Short mmCIF file of C-alpha atoms in Angstrom, two decimals:
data_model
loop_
_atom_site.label_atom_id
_atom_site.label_comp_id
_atom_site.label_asym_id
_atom_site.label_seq_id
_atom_site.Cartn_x
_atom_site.Cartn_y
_atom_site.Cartn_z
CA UNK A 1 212.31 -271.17 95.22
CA UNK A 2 212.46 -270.54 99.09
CA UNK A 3 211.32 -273.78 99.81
CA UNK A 4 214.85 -275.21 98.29
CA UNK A 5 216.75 -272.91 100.43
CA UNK A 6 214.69 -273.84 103.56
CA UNK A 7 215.59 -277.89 102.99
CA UNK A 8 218.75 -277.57 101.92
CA UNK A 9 221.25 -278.42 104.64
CA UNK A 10 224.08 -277.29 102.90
CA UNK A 11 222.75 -274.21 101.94
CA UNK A 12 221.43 -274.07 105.79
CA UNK A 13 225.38 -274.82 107.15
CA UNK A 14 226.71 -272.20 104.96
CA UNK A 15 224.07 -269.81 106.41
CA UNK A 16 225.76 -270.29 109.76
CA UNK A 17 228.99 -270.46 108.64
CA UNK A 18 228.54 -266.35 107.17
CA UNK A 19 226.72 -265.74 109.99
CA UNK A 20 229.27 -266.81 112.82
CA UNK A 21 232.00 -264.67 110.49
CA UNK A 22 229.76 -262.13 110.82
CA UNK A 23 229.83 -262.11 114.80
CA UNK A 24 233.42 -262.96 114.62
CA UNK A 25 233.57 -259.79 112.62
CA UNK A 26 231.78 -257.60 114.92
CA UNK A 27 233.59 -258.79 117.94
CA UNK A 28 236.77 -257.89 115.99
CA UNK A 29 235.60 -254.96 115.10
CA UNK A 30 235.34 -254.10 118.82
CA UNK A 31 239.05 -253.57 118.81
CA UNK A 32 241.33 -251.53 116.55
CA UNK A 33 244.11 -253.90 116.92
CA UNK A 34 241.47 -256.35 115.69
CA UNK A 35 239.80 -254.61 113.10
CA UNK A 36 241.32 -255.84 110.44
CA UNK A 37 241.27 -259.03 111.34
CA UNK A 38 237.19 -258.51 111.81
CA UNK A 39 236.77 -256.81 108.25
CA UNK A 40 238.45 -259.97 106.62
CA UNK A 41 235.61 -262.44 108.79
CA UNK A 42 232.79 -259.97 107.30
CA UNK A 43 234.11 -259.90 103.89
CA UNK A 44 234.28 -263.87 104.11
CA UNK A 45 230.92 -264.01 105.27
CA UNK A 46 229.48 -261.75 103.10
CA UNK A 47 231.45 -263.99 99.66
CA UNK A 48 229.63 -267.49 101.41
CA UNK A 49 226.32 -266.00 101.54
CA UNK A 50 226.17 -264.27 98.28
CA UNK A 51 227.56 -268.04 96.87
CA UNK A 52 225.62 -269.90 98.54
CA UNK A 53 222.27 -268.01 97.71
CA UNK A 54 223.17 -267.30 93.96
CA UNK A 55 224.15 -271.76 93.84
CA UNK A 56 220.29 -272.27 95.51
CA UNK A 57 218.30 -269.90 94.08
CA UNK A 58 217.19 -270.21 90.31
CA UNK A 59 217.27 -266.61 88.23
CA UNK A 60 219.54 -265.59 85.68
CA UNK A 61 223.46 -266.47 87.08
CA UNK A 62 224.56 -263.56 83.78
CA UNK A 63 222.15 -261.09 84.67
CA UNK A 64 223.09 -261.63 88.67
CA UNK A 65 226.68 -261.75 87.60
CA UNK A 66 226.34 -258.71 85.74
CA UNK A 67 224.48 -256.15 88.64
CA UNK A 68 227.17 -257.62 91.37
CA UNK A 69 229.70 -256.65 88.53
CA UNK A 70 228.32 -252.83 88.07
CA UNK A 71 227.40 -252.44 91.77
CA UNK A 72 230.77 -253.70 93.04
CA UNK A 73 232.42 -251.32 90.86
CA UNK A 74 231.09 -248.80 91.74
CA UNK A 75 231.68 -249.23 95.39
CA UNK A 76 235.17 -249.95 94.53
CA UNK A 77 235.83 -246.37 92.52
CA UNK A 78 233.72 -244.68 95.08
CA UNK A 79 235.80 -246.57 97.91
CA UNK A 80 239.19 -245.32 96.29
CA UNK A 81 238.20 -241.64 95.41
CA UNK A 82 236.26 -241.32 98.61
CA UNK A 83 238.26 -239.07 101.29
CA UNK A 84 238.41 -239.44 104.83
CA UNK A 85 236.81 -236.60 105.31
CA UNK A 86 234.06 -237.68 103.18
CA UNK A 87 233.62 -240.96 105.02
CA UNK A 88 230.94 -239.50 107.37
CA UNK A 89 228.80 -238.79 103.91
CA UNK A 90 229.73 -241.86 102.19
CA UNK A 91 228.40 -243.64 105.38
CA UNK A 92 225.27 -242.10 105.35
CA UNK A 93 224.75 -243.02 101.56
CA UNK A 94 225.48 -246.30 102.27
CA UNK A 95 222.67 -246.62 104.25
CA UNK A 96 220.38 -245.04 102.15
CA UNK A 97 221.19 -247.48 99.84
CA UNK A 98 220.50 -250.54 101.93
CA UNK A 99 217.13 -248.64 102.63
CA UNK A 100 216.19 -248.13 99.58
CA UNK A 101 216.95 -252.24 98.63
CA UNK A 102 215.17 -253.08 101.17
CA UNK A 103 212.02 -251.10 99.64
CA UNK A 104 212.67 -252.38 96.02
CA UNK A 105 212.61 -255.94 97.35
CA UNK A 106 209.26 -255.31 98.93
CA UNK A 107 207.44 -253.85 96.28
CA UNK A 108 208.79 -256.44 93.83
CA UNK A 109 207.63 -259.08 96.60
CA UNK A 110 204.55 -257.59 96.38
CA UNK A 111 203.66 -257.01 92.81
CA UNK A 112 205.09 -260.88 92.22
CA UNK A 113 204.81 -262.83 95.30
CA UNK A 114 204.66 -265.91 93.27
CA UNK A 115 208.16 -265.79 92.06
CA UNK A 116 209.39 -264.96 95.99
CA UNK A 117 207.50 -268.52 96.91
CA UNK A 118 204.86 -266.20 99.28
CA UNK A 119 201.37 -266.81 97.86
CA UNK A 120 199.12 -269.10 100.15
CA UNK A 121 198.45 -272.63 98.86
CA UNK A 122 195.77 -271.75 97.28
CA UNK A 123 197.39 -269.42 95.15
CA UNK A 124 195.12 -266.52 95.77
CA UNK A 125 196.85 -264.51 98.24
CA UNK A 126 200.08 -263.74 100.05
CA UNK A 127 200.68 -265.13 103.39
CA UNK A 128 199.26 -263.33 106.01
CA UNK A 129 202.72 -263.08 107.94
CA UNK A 130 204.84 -262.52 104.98
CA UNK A 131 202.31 -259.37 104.63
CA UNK A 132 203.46 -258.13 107.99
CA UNK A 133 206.87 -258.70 107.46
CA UNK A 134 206.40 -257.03 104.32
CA UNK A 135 204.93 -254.06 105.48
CA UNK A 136 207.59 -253.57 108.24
CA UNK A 137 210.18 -253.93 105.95
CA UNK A 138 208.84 -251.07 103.54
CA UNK A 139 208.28 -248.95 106.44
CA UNK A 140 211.80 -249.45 107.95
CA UNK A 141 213.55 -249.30 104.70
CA UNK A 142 211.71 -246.11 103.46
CA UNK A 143 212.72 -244.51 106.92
CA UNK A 144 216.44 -245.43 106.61
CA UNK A 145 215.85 -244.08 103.00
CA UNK A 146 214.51 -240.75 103.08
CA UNK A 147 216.46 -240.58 106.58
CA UNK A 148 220.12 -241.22 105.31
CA UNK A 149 219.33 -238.53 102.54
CA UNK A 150 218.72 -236.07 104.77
CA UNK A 151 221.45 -236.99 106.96
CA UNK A 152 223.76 -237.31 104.22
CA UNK A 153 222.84 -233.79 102.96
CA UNK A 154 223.88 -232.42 106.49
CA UNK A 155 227.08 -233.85 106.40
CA UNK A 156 228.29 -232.66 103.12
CA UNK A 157 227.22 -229.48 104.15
CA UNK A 158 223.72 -229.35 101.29
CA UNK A 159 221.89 -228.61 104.08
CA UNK A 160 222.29 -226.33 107.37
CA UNK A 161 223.68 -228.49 110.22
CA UNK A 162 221.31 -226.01 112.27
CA UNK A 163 218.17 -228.14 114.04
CA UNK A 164 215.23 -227.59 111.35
CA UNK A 165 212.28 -227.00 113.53
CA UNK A 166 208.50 -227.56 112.20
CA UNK A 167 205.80 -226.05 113.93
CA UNK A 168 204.14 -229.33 116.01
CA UNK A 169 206.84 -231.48 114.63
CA UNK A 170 206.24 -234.19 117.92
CA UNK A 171 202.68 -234.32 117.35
CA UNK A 172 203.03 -234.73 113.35
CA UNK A 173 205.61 -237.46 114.06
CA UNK A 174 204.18 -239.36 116.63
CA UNK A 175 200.78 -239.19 114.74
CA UNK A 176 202.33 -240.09 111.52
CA UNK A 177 204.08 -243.53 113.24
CA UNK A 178 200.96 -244.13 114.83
CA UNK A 179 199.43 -244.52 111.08
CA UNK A 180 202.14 -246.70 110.04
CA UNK A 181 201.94 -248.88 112.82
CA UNK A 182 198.15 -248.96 112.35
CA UNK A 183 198.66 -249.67 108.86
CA UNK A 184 201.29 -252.16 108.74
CA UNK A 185 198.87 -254.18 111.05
CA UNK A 186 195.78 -254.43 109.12
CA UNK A 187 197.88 -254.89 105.72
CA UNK A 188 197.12 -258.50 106.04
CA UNK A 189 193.39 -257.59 105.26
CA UNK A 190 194.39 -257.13 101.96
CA UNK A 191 193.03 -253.24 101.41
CA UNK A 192 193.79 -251.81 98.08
CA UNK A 193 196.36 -249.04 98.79
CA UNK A 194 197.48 -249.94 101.82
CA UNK A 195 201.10 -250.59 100.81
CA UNK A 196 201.85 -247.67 98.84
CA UNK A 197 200.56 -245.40 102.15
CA UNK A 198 202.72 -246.98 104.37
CA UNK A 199 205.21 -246.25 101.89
CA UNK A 200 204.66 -242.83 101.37
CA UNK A 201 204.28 -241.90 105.10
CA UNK A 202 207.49 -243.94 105.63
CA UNK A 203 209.09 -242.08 103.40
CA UNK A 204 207.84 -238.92 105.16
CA UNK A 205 208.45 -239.54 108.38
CA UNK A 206 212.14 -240.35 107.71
CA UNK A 207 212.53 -236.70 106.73
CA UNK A 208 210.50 -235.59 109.48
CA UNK A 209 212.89 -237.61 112.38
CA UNK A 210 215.93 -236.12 111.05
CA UNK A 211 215.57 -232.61 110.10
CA UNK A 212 215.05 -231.62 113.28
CA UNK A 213 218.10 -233.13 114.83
CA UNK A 214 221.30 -230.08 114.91
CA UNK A 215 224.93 -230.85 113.67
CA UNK A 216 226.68 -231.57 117.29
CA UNK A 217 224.31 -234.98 117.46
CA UNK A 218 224.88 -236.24 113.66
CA UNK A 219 227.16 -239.59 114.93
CA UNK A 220 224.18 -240.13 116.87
CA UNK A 221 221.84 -240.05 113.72
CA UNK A 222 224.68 -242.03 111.69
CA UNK A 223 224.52 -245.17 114.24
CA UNK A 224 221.10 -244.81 114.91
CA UNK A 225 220.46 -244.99 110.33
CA UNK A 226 222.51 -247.83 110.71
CA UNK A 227 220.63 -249.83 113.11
CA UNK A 228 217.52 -249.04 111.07
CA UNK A 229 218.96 -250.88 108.06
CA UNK A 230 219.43 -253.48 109.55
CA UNK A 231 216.73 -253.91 110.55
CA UNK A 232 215.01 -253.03 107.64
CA UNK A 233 217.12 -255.96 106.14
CA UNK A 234 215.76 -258.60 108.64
CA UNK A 235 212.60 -258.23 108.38
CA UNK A 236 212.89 -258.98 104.14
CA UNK A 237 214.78 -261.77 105.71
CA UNK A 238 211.57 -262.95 107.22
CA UNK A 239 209.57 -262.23 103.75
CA UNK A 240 212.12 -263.99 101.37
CA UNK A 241 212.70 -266.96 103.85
CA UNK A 242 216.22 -266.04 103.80
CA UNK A 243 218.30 -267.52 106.65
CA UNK A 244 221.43 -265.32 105.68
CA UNK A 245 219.29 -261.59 105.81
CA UNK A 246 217.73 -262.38 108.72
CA UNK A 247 221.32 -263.13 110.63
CA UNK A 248 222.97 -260.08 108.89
CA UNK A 249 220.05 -258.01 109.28
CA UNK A 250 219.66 -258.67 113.10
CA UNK A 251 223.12 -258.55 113.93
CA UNK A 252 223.40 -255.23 111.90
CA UNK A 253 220.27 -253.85 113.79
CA UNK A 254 221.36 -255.00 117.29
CA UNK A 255 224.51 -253.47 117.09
CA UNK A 256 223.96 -250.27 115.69
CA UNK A 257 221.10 -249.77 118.52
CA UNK A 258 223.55 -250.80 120.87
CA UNK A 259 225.97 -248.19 119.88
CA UNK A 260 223.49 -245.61 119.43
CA UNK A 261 222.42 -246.12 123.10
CA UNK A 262 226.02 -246.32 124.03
CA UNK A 263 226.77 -242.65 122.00
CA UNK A 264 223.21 -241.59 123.88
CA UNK A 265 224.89 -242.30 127.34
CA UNK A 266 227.92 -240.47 126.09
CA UNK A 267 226.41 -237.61 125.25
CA UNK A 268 223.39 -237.49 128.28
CA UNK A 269 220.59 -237.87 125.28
CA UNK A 270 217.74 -239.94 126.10
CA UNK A 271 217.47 -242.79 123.83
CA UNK A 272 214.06 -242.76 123.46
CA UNK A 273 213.90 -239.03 122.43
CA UNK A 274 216.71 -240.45 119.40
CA UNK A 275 214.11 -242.39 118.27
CA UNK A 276 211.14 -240.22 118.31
CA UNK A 277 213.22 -237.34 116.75
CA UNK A 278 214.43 -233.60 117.40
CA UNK A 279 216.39 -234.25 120.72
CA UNK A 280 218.85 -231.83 121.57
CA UNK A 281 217.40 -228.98 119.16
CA UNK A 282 214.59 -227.83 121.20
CA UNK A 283 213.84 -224.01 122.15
CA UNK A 284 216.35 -221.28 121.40
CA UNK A 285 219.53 -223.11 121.41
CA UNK A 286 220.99 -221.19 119.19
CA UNK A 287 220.83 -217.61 120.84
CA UNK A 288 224.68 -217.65 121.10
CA UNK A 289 225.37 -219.03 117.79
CA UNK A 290 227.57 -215.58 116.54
CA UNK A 291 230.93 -215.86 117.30
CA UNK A 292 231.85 -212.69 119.76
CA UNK A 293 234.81 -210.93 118.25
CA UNK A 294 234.74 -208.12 120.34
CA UNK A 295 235.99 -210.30 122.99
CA UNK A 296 239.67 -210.17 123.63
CA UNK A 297 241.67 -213.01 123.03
CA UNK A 298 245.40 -214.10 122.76
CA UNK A 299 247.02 -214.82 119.32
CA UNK A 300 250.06 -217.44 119.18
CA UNK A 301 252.34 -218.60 116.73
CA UNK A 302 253.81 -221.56 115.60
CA UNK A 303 256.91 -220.82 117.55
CA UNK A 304 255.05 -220.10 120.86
CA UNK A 305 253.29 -223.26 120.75
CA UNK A 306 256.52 -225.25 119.50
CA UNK A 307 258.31 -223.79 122.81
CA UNK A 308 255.31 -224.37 125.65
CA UNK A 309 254.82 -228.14 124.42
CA UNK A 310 258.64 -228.66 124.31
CA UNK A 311 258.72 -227.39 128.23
CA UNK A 312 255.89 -229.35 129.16
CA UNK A 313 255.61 -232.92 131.32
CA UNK A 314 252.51 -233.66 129.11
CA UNK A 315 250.11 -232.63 126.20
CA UNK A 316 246.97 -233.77 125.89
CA UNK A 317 245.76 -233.65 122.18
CA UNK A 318 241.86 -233.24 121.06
CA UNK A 319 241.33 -233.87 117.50
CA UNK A 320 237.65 -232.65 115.92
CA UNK A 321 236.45 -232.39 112.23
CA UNK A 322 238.72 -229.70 111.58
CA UNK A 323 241.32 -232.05 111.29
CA UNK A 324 239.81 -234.30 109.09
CA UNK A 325 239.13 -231.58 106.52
CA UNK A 326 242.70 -230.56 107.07
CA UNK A 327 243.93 -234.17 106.80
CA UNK A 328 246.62 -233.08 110.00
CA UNK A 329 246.49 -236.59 111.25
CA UNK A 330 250.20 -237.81 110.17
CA UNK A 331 251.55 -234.36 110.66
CA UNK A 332 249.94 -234.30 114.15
CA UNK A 333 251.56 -238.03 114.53
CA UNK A 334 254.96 -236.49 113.68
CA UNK A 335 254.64 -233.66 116.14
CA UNK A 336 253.25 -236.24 118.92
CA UNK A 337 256.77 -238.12 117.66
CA UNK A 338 258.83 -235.61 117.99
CA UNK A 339 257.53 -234.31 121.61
CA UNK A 340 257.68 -237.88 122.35
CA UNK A 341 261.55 -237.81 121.86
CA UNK A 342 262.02 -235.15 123.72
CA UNK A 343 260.23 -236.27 126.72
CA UNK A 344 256.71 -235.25 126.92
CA UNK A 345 254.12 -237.46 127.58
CA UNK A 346 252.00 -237.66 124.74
CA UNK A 347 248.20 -238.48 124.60
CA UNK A 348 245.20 -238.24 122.66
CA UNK A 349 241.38 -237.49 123.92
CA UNK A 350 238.81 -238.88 121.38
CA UNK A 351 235.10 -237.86 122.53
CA UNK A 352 232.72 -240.20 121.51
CA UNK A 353 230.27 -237.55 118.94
CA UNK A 354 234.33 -236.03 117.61
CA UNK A 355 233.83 -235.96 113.87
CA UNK A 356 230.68 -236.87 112.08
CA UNK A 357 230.17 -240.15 112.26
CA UNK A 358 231.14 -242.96 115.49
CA UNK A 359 235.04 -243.91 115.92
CA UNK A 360 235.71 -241.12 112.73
CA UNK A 361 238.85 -239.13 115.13
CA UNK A 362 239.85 -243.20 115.99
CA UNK A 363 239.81 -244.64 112.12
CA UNK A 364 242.17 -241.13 111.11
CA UNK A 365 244.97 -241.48 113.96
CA UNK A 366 244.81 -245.07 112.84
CA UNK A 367 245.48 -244.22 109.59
CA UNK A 368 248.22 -242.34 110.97
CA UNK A 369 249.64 -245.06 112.55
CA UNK A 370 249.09 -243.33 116.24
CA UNK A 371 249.41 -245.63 119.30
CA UNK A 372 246.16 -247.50 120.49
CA UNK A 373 247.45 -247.47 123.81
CA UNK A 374 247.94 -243.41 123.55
CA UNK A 375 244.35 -242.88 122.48
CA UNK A 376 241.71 -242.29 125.36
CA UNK A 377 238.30 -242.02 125.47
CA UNK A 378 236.59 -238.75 127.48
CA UNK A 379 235.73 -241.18 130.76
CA UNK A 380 239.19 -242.32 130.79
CA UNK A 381 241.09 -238.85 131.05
CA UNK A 382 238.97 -236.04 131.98
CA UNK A 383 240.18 -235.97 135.35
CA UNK A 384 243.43 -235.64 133.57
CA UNK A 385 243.40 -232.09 132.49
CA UNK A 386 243.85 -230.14 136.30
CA UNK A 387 247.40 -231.70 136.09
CA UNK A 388 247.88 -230.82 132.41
CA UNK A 389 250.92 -228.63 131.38
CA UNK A 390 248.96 -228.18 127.65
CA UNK A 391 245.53 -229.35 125.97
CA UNK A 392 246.37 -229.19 122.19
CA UNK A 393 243.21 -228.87 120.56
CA UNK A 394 242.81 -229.19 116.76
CA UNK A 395 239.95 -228.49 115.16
CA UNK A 396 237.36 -229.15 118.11
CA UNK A 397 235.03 -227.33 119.12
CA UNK A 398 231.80 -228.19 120.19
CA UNK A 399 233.29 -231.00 122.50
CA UNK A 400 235.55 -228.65 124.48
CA UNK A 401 232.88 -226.09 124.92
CA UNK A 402 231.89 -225.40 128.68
CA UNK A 403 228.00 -224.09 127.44
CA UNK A 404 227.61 -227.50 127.50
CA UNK A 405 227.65 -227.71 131.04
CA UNK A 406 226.62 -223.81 131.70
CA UNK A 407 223.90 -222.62 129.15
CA UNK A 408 220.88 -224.45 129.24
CA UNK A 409 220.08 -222.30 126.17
CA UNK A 410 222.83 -224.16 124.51
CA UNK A 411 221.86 -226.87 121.94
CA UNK A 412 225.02 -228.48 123.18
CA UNK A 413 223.33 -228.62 126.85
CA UNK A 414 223.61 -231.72 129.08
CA UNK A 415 226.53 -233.35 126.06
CA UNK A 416 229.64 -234.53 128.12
CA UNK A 417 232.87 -232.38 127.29
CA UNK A 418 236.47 -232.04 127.96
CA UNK A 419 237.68 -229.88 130.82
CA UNK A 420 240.51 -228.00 128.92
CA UNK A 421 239.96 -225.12 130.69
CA UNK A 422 241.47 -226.88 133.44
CA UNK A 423 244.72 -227.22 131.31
CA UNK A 424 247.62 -225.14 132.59
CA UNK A 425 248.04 -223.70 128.92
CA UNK A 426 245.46 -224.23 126.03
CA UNK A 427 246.69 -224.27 122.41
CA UNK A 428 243.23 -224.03 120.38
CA UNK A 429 244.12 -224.31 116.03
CA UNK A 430 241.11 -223.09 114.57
CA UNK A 431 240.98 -221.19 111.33
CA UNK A 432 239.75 -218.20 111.97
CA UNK A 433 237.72 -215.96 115.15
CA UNK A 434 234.76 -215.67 112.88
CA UNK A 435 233.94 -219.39 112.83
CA UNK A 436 231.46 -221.49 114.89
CA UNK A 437 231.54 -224.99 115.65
CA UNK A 438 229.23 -227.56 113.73
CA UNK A 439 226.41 -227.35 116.33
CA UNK A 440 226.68 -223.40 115.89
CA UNK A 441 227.52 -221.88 119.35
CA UNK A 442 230.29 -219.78 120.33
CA UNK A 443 233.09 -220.98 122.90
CA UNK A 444 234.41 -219.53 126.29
CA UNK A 445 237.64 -221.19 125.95
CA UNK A 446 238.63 -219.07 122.77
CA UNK A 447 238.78 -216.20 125.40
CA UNK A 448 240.22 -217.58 128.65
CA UNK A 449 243.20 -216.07 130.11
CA UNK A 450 245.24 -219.38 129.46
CA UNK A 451 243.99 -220.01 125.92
CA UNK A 452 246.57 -219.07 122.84
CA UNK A 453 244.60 -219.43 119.66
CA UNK A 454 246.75 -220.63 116.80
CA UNK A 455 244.54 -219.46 113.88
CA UNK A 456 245.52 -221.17 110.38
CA UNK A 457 244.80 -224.51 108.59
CA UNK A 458 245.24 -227.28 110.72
CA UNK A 459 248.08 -229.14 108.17
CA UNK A 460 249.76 -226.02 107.89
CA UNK A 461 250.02 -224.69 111.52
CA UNK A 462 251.03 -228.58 112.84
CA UNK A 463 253.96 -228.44 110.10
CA UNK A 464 254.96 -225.26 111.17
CA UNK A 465 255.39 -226.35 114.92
CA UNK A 466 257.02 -229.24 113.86
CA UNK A 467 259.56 -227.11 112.09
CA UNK A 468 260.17 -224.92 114.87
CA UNK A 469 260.59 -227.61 117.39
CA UNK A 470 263.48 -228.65 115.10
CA UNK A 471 265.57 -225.18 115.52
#
């Protein structure tokens, strides 16, 4: 079967056809003024490869036909019902899903090689470098797996955001990759058992890298899952002898490492200690993870804040989760409008770990129809809130808080953040005093002399100003 795929120069040509879409849609996803434009070069690389390997490939075109039917589907109500704030989730189950393919494939490699065109000419035995490939590609896609389950749980809020810490974790995980490794190596000897270990610790040790890792760092984990199924996908490129997995896979893989190492940088994480596991949760983090009530603090209303932005020269705005779950993007675009008329100079600060997944605070304002060129990243405008009339913050936390740079107790420690504090006047929507941000820890700039906390649900509270900037 893979032999006709490897001499066939069609088939071969339409392999690089989907695969130069798919860099064409990476570079245009680079962009949002591009994206679409780069979602319509991955769809139309993704339709050529699925043709061209279902027109070379003997099987069953009905039963084919009928899983793309059901699977599609299903991605298409889920797609539909899915919310934005659920995208962070629905990313995470993607994954899992390309993980767990990426298993299935293996073990159905392995239990038939014959019908995957992998035995030996001899017929006796599979390929000795199909067996590596094999076993790499169980191991990665049993990591992405079990990883993106756990990651997934997090973000729906299943499971604690709060780093899970196991007693040794570093020398359980680094010992139980070491047996992998080992193990994927000497599968070639052909050892009874040998496949369904590295299975099973794969599967293990995908739980093992992820619990430990603490809310404030999951758009880390999310880019870092996704680079793992890719290349989980390449290397049962490399087993099937299929040009078109290997190109996706690698390009996936690249990427996603690329932009985990880019997040890394953002947020002063070491990219190695991603890899490995537990960064950013270590040692008592959480010590100030009560918010402190007792503290005095300033309460505004909807009127106040209406009247300070309306006076001011310019208003920063720094969007976090809490308007996702509020779905306050379009109301926030109308107040941005609206201040826009009357003169302010309008903004938008996006840190890089906002949200719960990479570019989420970008892909809502989007949505919203907000400005590109109003929408700047932390680097870009930091040194921008000393001459700032207002920082409007809306459901942020964790990357506004000054522990960051002050506690080294703080599991936030050593993550970039916005000065606000700086700001001549901060405007902080949050629902209530009693809440904590995702990563857990309490924030200084709820209690700072210039800080006016607008407590109420995002939507609601952005509407109201709106309203009152209208009288």
């Amino acid at each position: 079967m893979h032999e006709a795929v490897a001499v066939n120069p069609w088939a071969m040509l339409a392999y690089l056809v989907s695969g130069v879409c798919f860099i064409l849609a990476l570079r245009g996803l680079s962009s949002p003024s591009t994206s679409r434009r780069g979602n319509r070069f991955g769809m139309a690389g993704m339709a050529l490869a699925v043709i061209t390997t279902l027109l070379t490939h003997q099987g069953s075109i009905l039963e084919i036909a009928g899983a793309i039917v059901i699977g599609g589907g299903i991605g298409l109500v889920t797609a539909k019902r899915i919310e934005m704030t659920a995208m962070p989730q629905l990313v995470a189950a993607f994954h899992s899903l390309v993980g767990l393919a990426a298993v299935l494939v293996a073990i159905a490699a392995y239990l038939n090689p014959e019908a995957f065109g992998i035995l030996q000419p001899d017929g006796l035995d599979i390929f000795p470098s199909s067996r590596i490939e094999m076993g790499l590609g169980i191991a990665i896609g049993a990591i992405t797996f079990s990883g993106s389950v756990i990651a997934f749980l997090k973000l729906n809020g299943t499971m604690s955001g709060k780093p899970i810490m196991l007693p040794g974790r570093h020398v359980i995980n680094l010992a139980t990759l070491a047996a992998i490794l080992i193990l994927v190596g000497i599968f070639h000897l052909d050892t009874p058992g040998l496949f369904w270990a590295i299975a099973i610790l794969s599967f293990v040790i995908g739980f093992l890298l992820i619990v430990p890792i603490g809310g404030a760092d999951m758009p880390v984990v999310v880019s870092m899952l996704n680079s793992y199924s890719g290349w989980a996908a390449a290397a049962m490129g490399f087993t099937l002898h299929n040009t078109a997995m290997i190109i996706t896979g690698a390009l996936v893989g690249s990427s996603g490492a690329i932009l985990s190492y880019i997040m890394c940088r953002a947020m002063n994480r070491s990219f190695i200690s991603v890899i490995a596991g537990g960064f950013g949760g270590d040692a008592g983090g959480a010590a100030s993870g009560e918010a402190k009530e007792q503290r005095p603090w300033k309460r505004g209303s909807a009127e106040d804040a209406a009247f300070l932005m309306s006076q001011a020269e310019q208003v920063i705005i720094i969007p976090g989760y809490g308007m996702a779950v509020a779905q306050a993007q379009h109301a926030l675009r109308e107040m941005g409008d609206v201040l826009k008329a009357r003169g302010v100079t309008v903004k938008y600060a996006i840190h890089p770990v906002a949200g719960r997944m990479p570019g989420h605070m970008n892909v809502l304002l989007a949505e919203a129809n907000v400005p590109y060129d109003e929408v700047f990243e932390l680097e870009d405008i930091n040194s921008e809130f000393a001459q700032t009339d207002v920082a409007f913050i809306i459901g942020a936390n964790d990357v506004v808080n000054p522990a960051a740079k002050t506690d080294k107790s703080s599991p936030i420690y050593g993550m970039p953040v916005f000065d606000v504090n700086k700001a001549k006047t901060v405007l902080f929507i949050k629902r209530s005093m009693g809440g904590v941000g995702y990563a857990g820890v309490d924030n200084d700039v709820f209690y700072q002399d210039n800080t006016m906390m607008l407590l109420a649900d995002a939507k609601k509270m952005v509407e109201e100003i709106v309203k009152a900037m209208a009288h």
